Coordinates of C-alpha atoms in Angstrom, one line a residue:
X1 CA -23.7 -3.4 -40.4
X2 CA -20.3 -4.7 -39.3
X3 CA -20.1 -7.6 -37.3
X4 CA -16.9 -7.8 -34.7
X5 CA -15.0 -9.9 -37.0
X6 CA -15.1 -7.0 -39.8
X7 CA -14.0 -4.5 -37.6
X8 CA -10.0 -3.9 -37.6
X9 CA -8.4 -4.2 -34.3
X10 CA -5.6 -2.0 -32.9
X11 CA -3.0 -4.2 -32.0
X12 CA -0.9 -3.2 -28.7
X13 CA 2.1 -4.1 -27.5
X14 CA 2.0 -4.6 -23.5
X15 CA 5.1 -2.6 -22.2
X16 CA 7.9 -4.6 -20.7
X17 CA 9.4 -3.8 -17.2
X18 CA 11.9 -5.6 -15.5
X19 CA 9.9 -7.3 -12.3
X20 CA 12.5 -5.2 -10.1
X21 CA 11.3 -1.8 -11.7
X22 CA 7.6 -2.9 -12.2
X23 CA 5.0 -0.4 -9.9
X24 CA 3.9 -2.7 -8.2
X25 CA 0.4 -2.6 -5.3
X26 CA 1.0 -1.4 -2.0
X27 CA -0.4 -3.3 0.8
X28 CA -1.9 -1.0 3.5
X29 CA -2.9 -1.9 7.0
X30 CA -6.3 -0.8 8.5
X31 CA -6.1 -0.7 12.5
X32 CA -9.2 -1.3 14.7
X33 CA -9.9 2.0 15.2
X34 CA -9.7 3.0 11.1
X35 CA -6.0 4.2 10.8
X36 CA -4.7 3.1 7.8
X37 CA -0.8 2.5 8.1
X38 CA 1.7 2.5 4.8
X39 CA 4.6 0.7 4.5
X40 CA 7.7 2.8 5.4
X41 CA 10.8 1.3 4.8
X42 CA 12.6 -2.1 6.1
X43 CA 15.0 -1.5 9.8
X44 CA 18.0 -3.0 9.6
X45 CA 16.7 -6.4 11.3
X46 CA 14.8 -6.2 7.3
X47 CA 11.0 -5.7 9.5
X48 CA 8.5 -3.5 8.0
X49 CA 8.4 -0.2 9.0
X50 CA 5.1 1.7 8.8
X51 CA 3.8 4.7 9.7
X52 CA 0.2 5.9 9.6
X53 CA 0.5 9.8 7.8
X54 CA -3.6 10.7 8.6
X55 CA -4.7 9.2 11.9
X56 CA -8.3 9.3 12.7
X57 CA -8.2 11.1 15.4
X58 CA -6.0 14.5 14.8
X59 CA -4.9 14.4 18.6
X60 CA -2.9 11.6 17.7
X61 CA -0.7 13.5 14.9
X62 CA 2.9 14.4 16.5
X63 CA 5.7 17.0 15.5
X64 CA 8.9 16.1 14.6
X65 CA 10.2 12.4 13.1
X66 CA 7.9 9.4 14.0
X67 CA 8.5 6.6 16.2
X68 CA 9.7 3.8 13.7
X69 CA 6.6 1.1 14.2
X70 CA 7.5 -2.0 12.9
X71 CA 4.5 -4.2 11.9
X72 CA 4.4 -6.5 14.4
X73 CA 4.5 -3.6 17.2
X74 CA 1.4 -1.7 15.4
X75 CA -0.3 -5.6 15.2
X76 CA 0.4 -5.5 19.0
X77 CA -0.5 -2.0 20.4
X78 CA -3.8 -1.2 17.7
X79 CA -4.9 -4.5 16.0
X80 CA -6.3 -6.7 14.6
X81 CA -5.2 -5.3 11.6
X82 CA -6.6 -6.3 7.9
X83 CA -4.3 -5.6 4.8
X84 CA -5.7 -4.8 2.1
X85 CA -3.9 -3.5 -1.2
X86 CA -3.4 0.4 -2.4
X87 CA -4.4 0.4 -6.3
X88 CA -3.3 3.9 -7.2
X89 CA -6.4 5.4 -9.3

Protein backbone atom coordinates (compact mmCIF):
# COMPACT_ATOMS: atom_id res chain seq x y z
CA UNK A 1 0.00 0.00 0.00
CA UNK A 2 1.27 3.46 -0.85
CA UNK A 3 0.98 6.02 1.48
CA UNK A 4 0.49 9.91 0.04
CA UNK A 5 4.00 10.66 0.39
CA UNK A 6 4.97 7.70 -2.12
CA UNK A 7 2.66 8.62 -4.59
CA UNK A 8 4.23 11.15 -7.43
CA UNK A 9 2.45 14.32 -7.82
CA UNK A 10 1.72 16.09 -11.04
CA UNK A 11 3.11 19.40 -10.71
CA UNK A 12 0.98 22.33 -12.49
CA UNK A 13 1.82 25.51 -13.40
CA UNK A 14 -1.15 28.07 -12.59
CA UNK A 15 -1.66 30.14 -15.89
CA UNK A 16 -0.70 33.80 -15.79
CA UNK A 17 -3.14 36.54 -16.92
CA UNK A 18 -2.57 40.03 -16.79
CA UNK A 19 -5.27 41.32 -14.02
CA UNK A 20 -6.77 43.57 -17.02
CA UNK A 21 -7.46 40.35 -19.17
CA UNK A 22 -8.27 38.08 -16.20
CA UNK A 23 -12.28 36.60 -16.50
CA UNK A 24 -13.18 37.93 -13.76
CA UNK A 25 -17.11 37.28 -11.60
CA UNK A 26 -19.92 39.23 -12.61
CA UNK A 27 -21.92 40.74 -10.00
CA UNK A 28 -25.71 40.39 -10.70
CA UNK A 29 -28.50 42.23 -9.06
CA UNK A 30 -31.71 40.40 -7.77
CA UNK A 31 -34.77 42.92 -7.60
CA UNK A 32 -37.68 42.42 -5.13
CA UNK A 33 -39.79 40.83 -7.33
CA UNK A 34 -36.85 38.10 -8.61
CA UNK A 35 -35.47 39.90 -11.82
CA UNK A 36 -32.10 39.36 -11.95
CA UNK A 37 -30.35 42.46 -13.74
CA UNK A 38 -26.59 42.17 -15.51
CA UNK A 39 -24.27 44.71 -15.81
CA UNK A 40 -24.44 46.42 -19.26
CA UNK A 41 -21.97 48.81 -19.84
CA UNK A 42 -20.76 52.22 -18.11
CA UNK A 43 -22.77 55.82 -19.59
CA UNK A 44 -20.63 58.36 -20.21
CA UNK A 45 -21.21 59.95 -16.48
CA UNK A 46 -19.02 56.16 -15.95
CA UNK A 47 -22.57 54.72 -13.92
CA UNK A 48 -23.47 51.21 -14.38
CA UNK A 49 -25.71 50.36 -16.86
CA UNK A 50 -27.80 47.20 -16.44
CA UNK A 51 -30.37 45.66 -18.02
CA UNK A 52 -32.43 42.68 -16.88
CA UNK A 53 -32.50 40.08 -20.34
CA UNK A 54 -35.40 37.41 -18.65
CA UNK A 55 -37.84 39.38 -16.47
CA UNK A 56 -40.14 37.36 -14.36
CA UNK A 57 -43.01 38.35 -15.58
CA UNK A 58 -43.00 38.04 -19.71
CA UNK A 59 -45.37 41.10 -19.93
CA UNK A 60 -42.63 43.15 -18.89
CA UNK A 61 -40.25 42.09 -21.94
CA UNK A 62 -40.21 45.12 -24.69
CA UNK A 63 -39.26 45.28 -28.47
CA UNK A 64 -36.75 47.21 -29.76
CA UNK A 65 -33.44 48.81 -27.67
CA UNK A 66 -33.89 49.04 -23.80
CA UNK A 67 -34.24 51.97 -21.71
CA UNK A 68 -30.49 52.46 -20.40
CA UNK A 69 -31.21 51.78 -16.40
CA UNK A 70 -28.46 52.83 -14.55
CA UNK A 71 -28.05 51.16 -11.10
CA UNK A 72 -29.14 53.63 -8.95
CA UNK A 73 -32.54 54.19 -11.13
CA UNK A 74 -33.29 50.12 -10.96
CA UNK A 75 -32.33 50.54 -6.80
CA UNK A 76 -34.99 53.29 -6.92
CA UNK A 77 -37.92 52.07 -9.14
CA UNK A 78 -37.63 47.92 -8.08
CA UNK A 79 -35.41 47.47 -5.03
CA UNK A 80 -34.02 46.59 -2.44
CA UNK A 81 -31.75 44.91 -4.60
CA UNK A 82 -29.08 42.16 -3.21
CA UNK A 83 -25.85 41.50 -5.42
CA UNK A 84 -24.70 38.57 -5.57
CA UNK A 85 -21.84 37.24 -7.98
CA UNK A 86 -22.30 35.21 -11.45
CA UNK A 87 -19.69 32.15 -11.30
CA UNK A 88 -19.97 30.86 -14.78
CA UNK A 89 -20.35 26.90 -14.42
Amino acid sequence: MATSFQIPRIKQTPKVVSLHKAPLPQTEFVDARGNVWVTDRTNAAGELVLSCPSPVDPDDCGEGESYPWTLHEVQAAFGPLIARTAVAA
